[in-house]
Coordinates of C-alpha atoms in Angstrom, one line a residue:
M13 CA 1.3 -3.8 15.8
K14 CA -0.1 -2.4 12.5
K15 CA -0.3 -4.9 9.7
I16 CA 0.9 -3.7 6.2
L17 CA 0.4 -5.6 3.0
V18 CA 3.1 -5.2 0.5
I19 CA 2.1 -6.1 -3.1
E20 CA 5.3 -6.2 -5.1
D21 CA 6.4 -8.6 -7.8
E22 CA 10.2 -7.8 -7.6
P23 CA 11.5 -10.2 -4.9
E24 CA 14.4 -8.0 -3.8
M25 CA 12.2 -4.9 -3.5
R26 CA 9.6 -6.9 -1.6
R27 CA 12.3 -8.2 0.9
N28 CA 13.7 -4.7 1.4
I29 CA 10.3 -3.1 2.1
T30 CA 9.2 -5.9 4.5
A31 CA 12.6 -5.6 6.3
L32 CA 12.2 -1.8 6.6
L33 CA 8.6 -2.3 7.9
R34 CA 9.8 -4.8 10.5
Y35 CA 12.5 -2.4 11.6
Y36 CA 9.8 0.2 12.3
D37 CA 7.7 -2.3 14.3
Y38 CA 5.1 -3.0 11.6
E39 CA 3.8 -6.4 10.7
P40 CA 4.5 -6.8 7.0
I41 CA 2.6 -9.3 4.8
A42 CA 3.9 -9.9 1.3
A43 CA 2.2 -10.8 -2.0
E44 CA 4.0 -11.4 -5.3
N45 CA 1.2 -10.3 -7.7
G46 CA -2.1 -8.4 -7.8
R47 CA -4.3 -11.5 -7.7
V48 CA -2.6 -12.8 -4.6
G49 CA -2.5 -9.3 -3.1
V50 CA -6.3 -9.1 -3.3
E51 CA -6.8 -12.5 -1.8
T52 CA -4.3 -11.7 1.0
A53 CA -6.0 -8.4 1.7
R54 CA -9.4 -10.1 2.1
R55 CA -7.9 -12.8 4.3
E56 CA -5.6 -10.6 6.5
N57 CA -7.6 -7.3 6.6
P58 CA -4.4 -5.1 6.8
D59 CA -4.2 -1.6 8.3
L60 CA -2.5 -0.3 5.1
I61 CA -1.6 -1.5 1.6
L62 CA 1.5 -0.6 -0.4
C63 CA 1.1 -1.7 -4.0
D64 CA 3.2 -1.6 -7.2
V65 CA 1.3 -0.5 -10.3
M66 CA 3.0 -2.9 -12.8
L67 CA 2.1 -6.3 -11.5
P68 CA 1.5 -9.7 -13.1
E69 CA -2.0 -11.2 -13.2
L70 CA -3.7 -8.0 -12.0
D71 CA -2.1 -4.6 -12.1
G72 CA -2.2 -2.2 -9.2
F73 CA -5.1 -0.2 -10.6
G74 CA -7.1 -3.4 -10.8
V75 CA -6.1 -4.3 -7.2
L76 CA -7.3 -0.9 -6.0
Q77 CA -10.6 -1.2 -7.8
A78 CA -11.2 -4.7 -6.5
L79 CA -10.5 -3.6 -2.9
Q80 CA -12.7 -0.6 -3.1
A81 CA -15.6 -2.8 -4.2
D82 CA -15.1 -4.8 -1.0
T83 CA -16.9 -3.0 1.8
T84 CA -14.5 -4.4 4.5
L85 CA -11.5 -3.0 2.6
A86 CA -12.8 0.0 0.8
R87 CA -11.5 2.4 3.5
T88 CA -8.1 0.8 4.0
P89 CA -5.3 3.3 3.3
F90 CA -3.7 2.5 -0.1
I91 CA -0.3 3.8 -1.3
F92 CA 1.0 3.1 -4.8
L93 CA 4.8 2.6 -4.8
T94 CA 5.9 2.4 -8.4
A95 CA 8.4 3.2 -11.1
K96 CA 5.6 4.7 -13.2
G97 CA 6.2 8.4 -12.3
E98 CA 4.6 10.2 -15.2
K99 CA 2.0 12.8 -14.3
D100 CA -0.8 10.9 -16.1
D101 CA 0.1 7.7 -14.1
L102 CA 0.0 9.7 -10.8
R103 CA -3.3 11.3 -11.8
S104 CA -4.8 7.9 -12.7
G105 CA -3.8 6.4 -9.4
M106 CA -5.2 9.3 -7.4
N107 CA -8.4 9.5 -9.4
L108 CA -9.0 5.8 -8.6
G109 CA -8.8 6.7 -4.9
A110 CA -5.3 5.9 -3.8
D111 CA -4.2 7.8 -0.7
D112 CA -0.7 8.4 -2.0
Y113 CA 1.5 7.8 -5.0
L114 CA 5.2 7.4 -4.4
T115 CA 7.7 7.0 -7.2
K116 CA 10.6 4.5 -6.9
P117 CA 13.2 4.8 -5.8
V118 CA 11.8 6.4 -2.7
A119 CA 13.9 7.2 0.4
N120 CA 13.2 4.9 3.3
A121 CA 12.4 7.9 5.5
D122 CA 9.9 9.3 2.9
L123 CA 8.2 5.9 2.7
V124 CA 7.9 5.6 6.5
R125 CA 6.6 9.2 6.8
A126 CA 3.9 8.5 4.1
I127 CA 2.8 5.3 5.9
E128 CA 2.7 7.0 9.3
A129 CA 0.6 9.9 7.9
R130 CA -1.9 7.6 6.2
L131 CA -2.3 5.5 9.3
R132 CA -2.8 8.6 11.5
R133 CA -5.4 9.9 9.1
S134 CA -7.2 6.5 9.0
E135 CA -7.1 6.4 12.8
R136 CA -8.7 9.9 13.0
Q137 CA -11.4 8.9 10.6
S138 CA -12.2 5.7 12.5
N139 CA -12.2 7.4 15.9
P140 CA -13.5 11.0 15.4
R141 CA -13.6 13.0 18.6
V142 CA -17.0 13.7 19.8

C-alpha cells in the first residue's frame, strides 16, 4: 500500500482527502502545518506528498525546499494542492520542482489521476528497464 502524506491546515479538507485516499487503498498520513509536514515526511518516508501552499509555520514552498534538501526525500513526488491558482503561483511551484500543481477545488477523479500518474512515473524512474 502506497503511503501518501497530506499536508493541509484546513481540518475538513484534510479529512476529506485522507478519506478519499483510503477509499483508493492508499495509506494517508496527515500533517496540519508545514513544519509538522516536514518532520512527518522525514519520519515516514512517504511515496508521495500532497501539500497546500498557504500553511502556518512553514508555507508549501518552504516545505518543498526543505524536502529537496534532504537526500532521502528529494525524489519523492510532490503535488501542490492549493487555492492559489494564479499563473505566477503555479510557475513558482513548478520552478521549485513540484511534480504537479492542482487548484482547489479539484475533482476527486482528477486528484486520484494526478496521484496515480506521479506514482507511476516515480516507479519507472526507480526501476528503469534494462
